[in-house]
Each structure stands twice: as C-alpha cells, then as structure tokens.
mmCIF file of N, CA and C in Angstrom:
data_model
loop_
_atom_site.group_PDB
_atom_site.id
_atom_site.type_symbol
_atom_site.label_atom_id
_atom_site.label_comp_id
_atom_site.label_asym_id
_atom_site.label_seq_id
_atom_site.Cartn_x
_atom_site.Cartn_y
_atom_site.Cartn_z
ATOM 1 N N MET A 606 224.697 120.337 16.129
ATOM 2 C CA MET A 606 225.219 118.954 16.545
ATOM 3 C C MET A 606 224.328 118.048 15.573
ATOM 4 N N SER A 607 224.991 116.958 15.257
ATOM 5 C CA SER A 607 224.274 115.888 14.502
ATOM 6 C C SER A 607 223.650 115.068 15.568
ATOM 7 N N SER A 608 222.430 114.664 15.245
ATOM 8 C CA SER A 608 221.549 113.935 16.324
ATOM 9 C C SER A 608 222.078 112.362 16.224
ATOM 10 N N LEU A 609 222.672 112.014 15.266
ATOM 11 C CA LEU A 609 223.042 110.539 15.094
ATOM 12 C C LEU A 609 224.333 110.162 15.935
ATOM 13 N N ASP A 610 225.333 111.016 15.722
ATOM 14 C CA ASP A 610 226.555 110.729 16.275
ATOM 15 C C ASP A 610 227.226 111.659 17.222
ATOM 16 N N GLY A 611 226.413 112.702 17.531
ATOM 17 C CA GLY A 611 226.882 113.607 18.480
ATOM 18 C C GLY A 611 228.080 114.615 18.029
ATOM 19 N N THR A 612 228.467 114.534 16.823
ATOM 20 C CA THR A 612 229.481 115.456 16.309
ATOM 21 C C THR A 612 228.904 116.669 15.708
ATOM 22 N N GLU A 613 229.663 117.701 15.592
ATOM 23 C CA GLU A 613 229.109 118.998 15.099
ATOM 24 C C GLU A 613 229.276 119.056 13.621
ATOM 25 N N ASP A 614 228.118 119.431 12.984
ATOM 26 C CA ASP A 614 228.118 119.616 11.571
ATOM 27 C C ASP A 614 228.740 120.973 11.235
ATOM 28 N N THR A 615 229.821 120.968 10.302
ATOM 29 C CA THR A 615 230.415 122.211 9.922
ATOM 30 C C THR A 615 230.405 122.245 8.378
ATOM 31 N N GLU A 616 230.207 123.510 7.996
ATOM 32 C CA GLU A 616 230.454 123.753 6.547
ATOM 33 C C GLU A 616 231.692 124.652 6.454
ATOM 34 N N ARG A 617 232.514 124.381 5.382
ATOM 35 C CA ARG A 617 233.733 125.140 5.252
ATOM 36 C C ARG A 617 233.537 125.987 3.931
ATOM 37 N N SER A 618 234.272 127.022 3.895
ATOM 38 C CA SER A 618 234.257 127.856 2.636
ATOM 39 C C SER A 618 235.462 127.493 1.765
ATOM 40 N N TRP A 619 235.251 127.337 0.539
ATOM 41 C CA TRP A 619 236.248 126.865 -0.394
ATOM 42 C C TRP A 619 236.362 127.775 -1.539
ATOM 43 N N HIS A 620 237.697 128.238 -1.896
ATOM 44 C CA HIS A 620 237.918 129.137 -3.037
ATOM 45 C C HIS A 620 239.006 128.384 -3.936
ATOM 46 N N PHE A 621 238.551 128.180 -5.189
ATOM 47 C CA PHE A 621 239.446 127.555 -6.153
ATOM 48 C C PHE A 621 239.148 128.122 -7.516
ATOM 49 N N VAL A 622 239.979 127.795 -8.452
ATOM 50 C CA VAL A 622 240.023 128.211 -9.788
ATOM 51 C C VAL A 622 239.908 126.937 -10.646
ATOM 52 N N MET A 623 238.958 126.966 -11.582
ATOM 53 C CA MET A 623 238.854 125.884 -12.666
ATOM 54 C C MET A 623 239.432 126.470 -13.907
ATOM 55 N N HIS A 624 240.286 125.773 -14.520
ATOM 56 C CA HIS A 624 240.923 126.206 -15.824
ATOM 57 C C HIS A 624 240.205 125.530 -17.015
ATOM 58 N N ALA A 625 239.625 126.203 -17.957
ATOM 59 C CA ALA A 625 238.999 125.625 -19.103
ATOM 60 C C ALA A 625 240.067 125.176 -20.115
ATOM 61 N N GLN A 626 239.831 124.058 -20.739
ATOM 62 C CA GLN A 626 240.705 123.489 -21.664
ATOM 63 C C GLN A 626 241.040 124.568 -22.692
ATOM 64 N N ASN A 627 239.934 125.141 -23.206
ATOM 65 C CA ASN A 627 240.077 126.238 -24.414
ATOM 66 C C ASN A 627 239.246 127.457 -23.907
ATOM 67 N N PRO A 628 239.594 128.465 -24.360
ATOM 68 C CA PRO A 628 238.853 129.851 -24.098
ATOM 69 C C PRO A 628 237.452 129.626 -24.616
ATOM 70 N N LEU A 629 236.426 130.183 -23.797
ATOM 71 C CA LEU A 629 234.951 130.108 -24.325
ATOM 72 C C LEU A 629 234.858 131.002 -25.452
ATOM 73 N N THR A 630 233.936 130.457 -26.364
ATOM 74 C CA THR A 630 233.566 131.245 -27.565
ATOM 75 C C THR A 630 232.592 132.282 -27.188
ATOM 76 N N ALA A 631 232.307 133.324 -28.058
ATOM 77 C CA ALA A 631 231.302 134.299 -27.771
ATOM 78 C C ALA A 631 229.918 133.667 -27.474
ATOM 79 N N ASP A 632 229.544 132.554 -28.206
ATOM 80 C CA ASP A 632 228.346 131.799 -28.010
ATOM 81 C C ASP A 632 228.250 131.266 -26.492
ATOM 82 N N GLN A 633 229.276 130.547 -26.134
ATOM 83 C CA GLN A 633 229.432 130.009 -24.887
ATOM 84 C C GLN A 633 229.241 131.017 -23.758
ATOM 85 N N CYS A 634 229.919 132.129 -23.983
ATOM 86 C CA CYS A 634 229.816 133.160 -22.998
ATOM 87 C C CYS A 634 228.307 133.727 -22.904
ATOM 88 N N ASP A 635 227.708 133.919 -24.087
ATOM 89 C CA ASP A 635 226.251 134.251 -24.026
ATOM 90 C C ASP A 635 225.477 133.245 -23.266
ATOM 91 N N ILE A 636 225.613 132.076 -23.456
ATOM 92 C CA ILE A 636 224.867 130.952 -22.710
ATOM 93 C C ILE A 636 225.157 131.092 -21.292
ATOM 94 N N MET A 637 226.379 131.197 -20.976
ATOM 95 C CA MET A 637 226.754 131.225 -19.538
ATOM 96 C C MET A 637 226.024 132.522 -18.869
ATOM 97 N N ASP A 638 225.979 133.690 -19.564
ATOM 98 C CA ASP A 638 225.357 134.807 -18.986
ATOM 99 C C ASP A 638 223.942 134.684 -18.791
ATOM 100 N N GLN A 639 223.236 133.762 -19.481
ATOM 101 C CA GLN A 639 221.824 133.553 -19.376
ATOM 102 C C GLN A 639 221.454 132.502 -18.326
ATOM 103 N N LEU A 640 222.498 131.628 -17.782
ATOM 104 C CA LEU A 640 222.130 130.482 -16.959
ATOM 105 C C LEU A 640 221.957 131.044 -15.464
ATOM 106 N N ASP A 641 220.891 130.472 -14.843
ATOM 107 C CA ASP A 641 220.577 130.824 -13.459
ATOM 108 C C ASP A 641 221.780 130.396 -12.592
ATOM 109 N N GLY A 642 222.418 129.352 -12.805
ATOM 110 C CA GLY A 642 223.364 128.720 -11.991
ATOM 111 C C GLY A 642 224.685 129.681 -11.818
ATOM 112 N N PHE A 643 224.783 130.743 -12.599
ATOM 113 C CA PHE A 643 225.862 131.579 -12.464
ATOM 114 C C PHE A 643 225.473 132.956 -11.869
ATOM 115 N N ALA A 644 224.080 133.097 -11.563
ATOM 116 C CA ALA A 644 223.634 134.403 -11.117
ATOM 117 C C ALA A 644 223.934 134.705 -9.608
ATOM 118 N N ASP A 645 224.252 133.672 -8.941
ATOM 119 C CA ASP A 645 224.575 133.918 -7.445
ATOM 120 C C ASP A 645 225.963 134.306 -7.155
ATOM 121 N N GLY A 646 226.912 134.257 -8.130
ATOM 122 C CA GLY A 646 228.220 134.796 -8.040
ATOM 123 C C GLY A 646 229.147 133.740 -7.488
ATOM 124 N N MET A 647 228.703 132.454 -7.329
ATOM 125 C CA MET A 647 229.536 131.482 -6.727
ATOM 126 C C MET A 647 230.626 130.991 -7.757
ATOM 127 N N VAL A 648 230.265 131.015 -9.007
ATOM 128 C CA VAL A 648 231.246 130.742 -10.016
ATOM 129 C C VAL A 648 231.176 132.081 -11.037
ATOM 130 N N SER A 649 232.413 132.562 -11.151
ATOM 131 C CA SER A 649 232.499 133.780 -12.097
ATOM 132 C C SER A 649 233.554 133.378 -13.175
ATOM 133 N N ARG A 650 233.409 134.180 -14.258
ATOM 134 C CA ARG A 650 234.385 133.953 -15.313
ATOM 135 C C ARG A 650 235.462 135.029 -15.272
ATOM 136 N N GLU A 651 236.605 134.507 -15.436
ATOM 137 C CA GLU A 651 237.874 135.451 -15.634
ATOM 138 C C GLU A 651 238.414 135.011 -16.926
ATOM 139 N N GLU A 652 238.657 136.029 -17.771
ATOM 140 C CA GLU A 652 239.133 135.598 -19.146
ATOM 141 C C GLU A 652 239.928 136.681 -19.838
ATOM 142 N N ARG A 653 240.668 136.217 -20.837
ATOM 143 C CA ARG A 653 241.261 137.002 -21.833
ATOM 144 C C ARG A 653 240.804 136.352 -23.175
ATOM 145 N N PRO A 654 239.750 137.160 -23.798
ATOM 146 C CA PRO A 654 239.118 136.491 -24.913
ATOM 147 C C PRO A 654 240.009 135.897 -25.926
ATOM 148 N N GLY A 655 239.789 134.694 -26.394
ATOM 149 C CA GLY A 655 240.690 133.983 -27.325
ATOM 150 C C GLY A 655 241.935 133.472 -26.817
ATOM 151 N N VAL A 656 242.274 133.698 -25.478
ATOM 152 C CA VAL A 656 243.540 133.211 -25.018
ATOM 153 C C VAL A 656 243.205 132.236 -23.802
ATOM 154 N N PHE A 657 242.384 132.598 -22.844
ATOM 155 C CA PHE A 657 242.107 131.737 -21.696
ATOM 156 C C PHE A 657 240.924 132.054 -21.096
ATOM 157 N N THR A 658 240.289 131.021 -20.451
ATOM 158 C CA THR A 658 239.043 131.212 -19.577
ATOM 159 C C THR A 658 239.318 130.494 -18.331
ATOM 160 N N ASN A 659 239.111 131.181 -17.244
ATOM 161 C CA ASN A 659 239.096 130.517 -15.933
ATOM 162 C C ASN A 659 237.774 130.733 -15.079
ATOM 163 N N PHE A 660 237.357 129.896 -14.333
ATOM 164 C CA PHE A 660 236.157 130.032 -13.424
ATOM 165 C C PHE A 660 236.628 130.139 -12.078
ATOM 166 N N VAL A 661 236.393 131.264 -11.552
ATOM 167 C CA VAL A 661 236.835 131.496 -10.068
ATOM 168 C C VAL A 661 235.633 131.233 -9.241
ATOM 169 N N CYS A 662 235.797 130.208 -8.345
ATOM 170 C CA CYS A 662 234.703 129.620 -7.556
ATOM 171 C C CYS A 662 234.870 129.811 -6.117
ATOM 172 N N TYR A 663 233.721 130.113 -5.405
ATOM 173 C CA TYR A 663 233.688 130.295 -4.010
ATOM 174 C C TYR A 663 232.462 129.564 -3.485
ATOM 175 N N PHE A 664 232.568 128.544 -2.668
ATOM 176 C CA PHE A 664 231.489 127.790 -2.178
ATOM 177 C C PHE A 664 231.567 127.587 -0.806
ATOM 178 N N VAL A 665 230.445 127.429 -0.131
ATOM 179 C CA VAL A 665 230.491 127.028 1.233
ATOM 180 C C VAL A 665 229.708 125.607 1.246
ATOM 181 N N ALA A 666 230.527 124.550 1.647
ATOM 182 C CA ALA A 666 230.199 123.193 1.513
ATOM 183 C C ALA A 666 230.849 122.385 2.666
ATOM 184 N N ASP A 667 230.261 121.221 2.911
ATOM 185 C CA ASP A 667 230.967 120.346 3.829
ATOM 186 C C ASP A 667 232.339 119.821 3.453
ATOM 187 N N SER A 668 232.439 119.621 2.168
ATOM 188 C CA SER A 668 233.883 119.215 1.718
ATOM 189 C C SER A 668 234.178 119.908 0.426
ATOM 190 N N LEU A 669 235.502 119.781 0.163
ATOM 191 C CA LEU A 669 235.983 120.188 -1.142
ATOM 192 C C LEU A 669 235.446 119.500 -2.247
ATOM 193 N N MET A 670 235.146 118.235 -2.197
ATOM 194 C CA MET A 670 234.611 117.370 -3.202
ATOM 195 C C MET A 670 233.260 117.962 -3.508
ATOM 196 N N ASP A 671 232.399 118.311 -2.470
ATOM 197 C CA ASP A 671 231.161 118.788 -2.583
ATOM 198 C C ASP A 671 231.037 120.021 -3.492
ATOM 199 N N ALA A 672 232.037 121.043 -3.058
ATOM 200 C CA ALA A 672 232.165 122.230 -3.741
ATOM 201 C C ALA A 672 232.495 122.004 -5.168
ATOM 202 N N MET A 673 233.462 121.231 -5.369
ATOM 203 C CA MET A 673 233.916 121.008 -6.869
ATOM 204 C C MET A 673 232.875 120.289 -7.672
ATOM 205 N N LYS A 674 232.114 119.393 -7.057
ATOM 206 C CA LYS A 674 230.938 118.782 -7.775
ATOM 207 C C LYS A 674 229.979 119.885 -8.228
ATOM 208 N N ASP A 675 229.537 120.714 -7.243
ATOM 209 C CA ASP A 675 228.693 121.684 -7.508
ATOM 210 C C ASP A 675 229.149 122.710 -8.734
ATOM 211 N N ALA A 676 230.414 123.151 -8.594
ATOM 212 C CA ALA A 676 230.967 123.946 -9.625
ATOM 213 C C ALA A 676 231.064 123.343 -10.974
ATOM 214 N N LEU A 677 231.449 122.110 -10.959
ATOM 215 C CA LEU A 677 231.543 121.408 -12.151
ATOM 216 C C LEU A 677 230.089 121.159 -12.928
ATOM 217 N N ALA A 678 229.162 120.925 -12.076
ATOM 218 C CA ALA A 678 227.735 120.703 -12.565
ATOM 219 C C ALA A 678 227.329 122.143 -13.249
ATOM 220 N N ARG A 679 227.654 123.274 -12.728
ATOM 221 C CA ARG A 679 227.255 124.467 -13.196
ATOM 222 C C ARG A 679 227.860 124.749 -14.611
ATOM 223 N N VAL A 680 229.227 124.530 -14.697
ATOM 224 C CA VAL A 680 230.046 124.687 -15.842
ATOM 225 C C VAL A 680 229.602 123.695 -16.863
ATOM 226 N N GLY A 681 229.050 122.543 -16.418
ATOM 227 C CA GLY A 681 228.584 121.552 -17.332
ATOM 228 C C GLY A 681 227.432 122.007 -18.145
ATOM 229 N N GLU A 682 226.763 122.942 -17.754
ATOM 230 C CA GLU A 682 225.519 123.358 -18.449
ATOM 231 C C GLU A 682 225.923 124.174 -19.586
ATOM 232 N N ILE A 683 227.235 124.589 -19.741
ATOM 233 C CA ILE A 683 227.690 125.316 -20.934
ATOM 234 C C ILE A 683 228.232 124.330 -21.913
ATOM 235 N N PRO A 684 227.568 124.134 -23.167
ATOM 236 C CA PRO A 684 227.910 123.075 -24.094
ATOM 237 C C PRO A 684 229.354 123.246 -24.522
ATOM 238 N N GLY A 685 229.944 122.180 -24.557
ATOM 239 C CA GLY A 685 231.551 122.113 -25.014
ATOM 240 C C GLY A 685 232.640 122.609 -24.151
ATOM 241 N N VAL A 686 232.249 123.103 -22.968
ATOM 242 C CA VAL A 686 233.263 123.510 -22.016
ATOM 243 C C VAL A 686 233.880 122.347 -21.325
ATOM 244 N N GLN A 687 235.220 122.262 -21.313
ATOM 245 C CA GLN A 687 235.833 121.211 -20.518
ATOM 246 C C GLN A 687 236.907 121.775 -19.556
ATOM 247 N N ILE A 688 236.972 121.298 -18.409
ATOM 248 C CA ILE A 688 237.912 121.845 -17.449
ATOM 249 C C ILE A 688 239.197 120.824 -17.492
ATOM 250 N N SER A 689 240.329 121.639 -17.501
ATOM 251 C CA SER A 689 241.550 120.932 -17.744
ATOM 252 C C SER A 689 242.327 120.689 -16.325
ATOM 253 N N SER A 690 242.049 121.704 -15.461
ATOM 254 C CA SER A 690 242.631 121.421 -14.100
ATOM 255 C C SER A 690 241.903 122.355 -13.070
ATOM 256 N N ILE A 691 241.990 122.053 -11.836
ATOM 257 C CA ILE A 691 241.391 122.877 -10.798
ATOM 258 C C ILE A 691 242.599 123.195 -9.807
ATOM 259 N N GLU A 692 242.623 124.522 -9.504
ATOM 260 C CA GLU A 692 243.737 125.085 -8.635
ATOM 261 C C GLU A 692 243.206 125.442 -7.323
ATOM 262 N N LEU A 693 243.648 124.922 -6.146
ATOM 263 C CA LEU A 693 243.227 125.233 -4.921
ATOM 264 C C LEU A 693 244.383 125.949 -4.154
ATOM 265 N N ASN A 694 244.186 127.097 -3.742
ATOM 266 C CA ASN A 694 245.364 127.930 -3.198
ATOM 267 C C ASN A 694 245.399 127.448 -1.582
ATOM 268 N N SER A 695 246.579 127.725 -1.056
ATOM 269 C CA SER A 695 246.829 127.298 0.279
ATOM 270 C C SER A 695 245.912 128.059 1.326
ATOM 271 N N HIS A 696 245.354 129.111 0.984
ATOM 272 C CA HIS A 696 244.498 129.916 1.855
ATOM 273 C C HIS A 696 243.282 128.981 2.344
ATOM 274 N N SER A 697 242.822 128.271 1.324
ATOM 275 C CA SER A 697 241.671 127.254 1.652
ATOM 276 C C SER A 697 242.163 126.305 2.763
ATOM 277 N N PHE A 698 243.324 125.751 2.524
ATOM 278 C CA PHE A 698 243.741 124.709 3.584
ATOM 279 C C PHE A 698 243.950 125.398 4.946
ATOM 280 N N GLU A 699 244.508 126.639 4.919
ATOM 281 C CA GLU A 699 244.681 127.223 6.304
ATOM 282 C C GLU A 699 243.303 127.616 6.890
ATOM 283 N N HIS A 700 242.404 128.163 6.106
ATOM 284 C CA HIS A 700 241.105 128.491 6.522
ATOM 285 C C HIS A 700 240.262 127.376 7.124
ATOM 286 N N ASN A 701 240.465 126.246 6.479
ATOM 287 C CA ASN A 701 239.744 125.028 6.972
ATOM 288 C C ASN A 701 240.494 124.117 7.974
ATOM 289 N N GLY A 702 241.554 124.639 8.495
ATOM 290 C CA GLY A 702 242.269 123.809 9.411
ATOM 291 C C GLY A 702 242.856 122.610 8.818
ATOM 292 N N MET A 703 243.225 122.576 7.544
ATOM 293 C CA MET A 703 243.710 121.397 6.913
ATOM 294 C C MET A 703 245.163 121.478 6.547
ATOM 295 N N ALA A 704 245.888 122.560 6.912
ATOM 296 C CA ALA A 704 247.241 122.791 6.681
ATOM 297 C C ALA A 704 248.103 121.823 7.372
ATOM 298 N N THR A 705 249.082 121.268 6.738
ATOM 299 C CA THR A 705 250.086 120.309 7.211
ATOM 300 C C THR A 705 251.471 120.806 6.769
ATOM 301 N N PRO A 706 252.435 120.169 7.388
ATOM 302 C CA PRO A 706 253.788 120.653 6.902
ATOM 303 C C PRO A 706 253.969 120.420 5.315
ATOM 304 N N ALA A 707 253.063 119.670 4.719
ATOM 305 C CA ALA A 707 253.316 119.193 3.289
ATOM 306 C C ALA A 707 252.557 120.530 2.450
ATOM 307 N N VAL A 708 251.858 121.432 3.070
ATOM 308 C CA VAL A 708 251.056 122.404 2.355
ATOM 309 C C VAL A 708 252.037 123.740 2.547
ATOM 310 N N VAL A 709 252.241 124.303 1.301
ATOM 311 C CA VAL A 709 253.111 125.532 1.292
ATOM 312 C C VAL A 709 252.224 126.641 1.959
ATOM 313 N N ARG A 710 252.772 127.346 2.867
ATOM 314 C CA ARG A 710 252.037 128.405 3.722
ATOM 315 C C ARG A 710 251.897 129.537 2.822
ATOM 316 N N PRO A 711 250.787 130.319 2.951
ATOM 317 C CA PRO A 711 250.423 131.578 2.228
ATOM 318 C C PRO A 711 251.395 132.591 2.630
ATOM 319 N N PRO A 712 251.723 133.585 1.732
ATOM 320 C CA PRO A 712 252.601 134.652 2.151
ATOM 321 C C PRO A 712 252.002 135.435 3.321
ATOM 322 N N ALA A 713 252.893 135.908 4.234
ATOM 323 C CA ALA A 713 252.408 136.785 5.300
ATOM 324 C C ALA A 713 252.056 138.079 4.843
#
C-alpha cells in the first residue's frame, strides 16, 4: 500500500518487441554481447543476420512507458542502432487488465 494515498502499488509484466531500423552489424552484435544491460535476459536479440534484428523484451514495471524507456536505454548503448517500431501483443493488455473492446483478443 502506498502510505501517501492509500492505493496499492502494483507492478505489471510487459512483453513487447522492438524492431531495429536496420539489421545489426557484426560489430554491433559483439558490443551488445559485452554489455551488462543485456546480461539479465530482459532484452534479447532475435535476428536473421543481414535481414532483420528484433529485440524481444520482458520487463516488470509500473507502466508500459517505464518498461519501454528501460528497454530503449539499453538498446541505446549500442552505437548506431535505431528502433523503427515497437510491437505490443494483446496478451500484455489481457494480463494487465487493460483489454477493452478496441483490443483484439488473443487466440484461445
């Protein structure tokens, strides 16, 4: 419980995919592999070398914005990498109680 307003503090789990604008180079992959910010597995690389690179992210955070900021800060440590889009699947909305009629339901 928050001592200030009597509301319960909750952290939510967020799963999303960040799409790199360009595939990582071999040098960028080597840099990423040496960075402590990727050692905990919260951000992992999914790629087809020379074709695409995605960063699969799983964070526990109070908000989606906090989770994305953390992920982007980690990716920002790799020189030259730019994110072109972030994909959030409907499971995160369901899991966090945020699904509305406007959100496509995950397959059963």
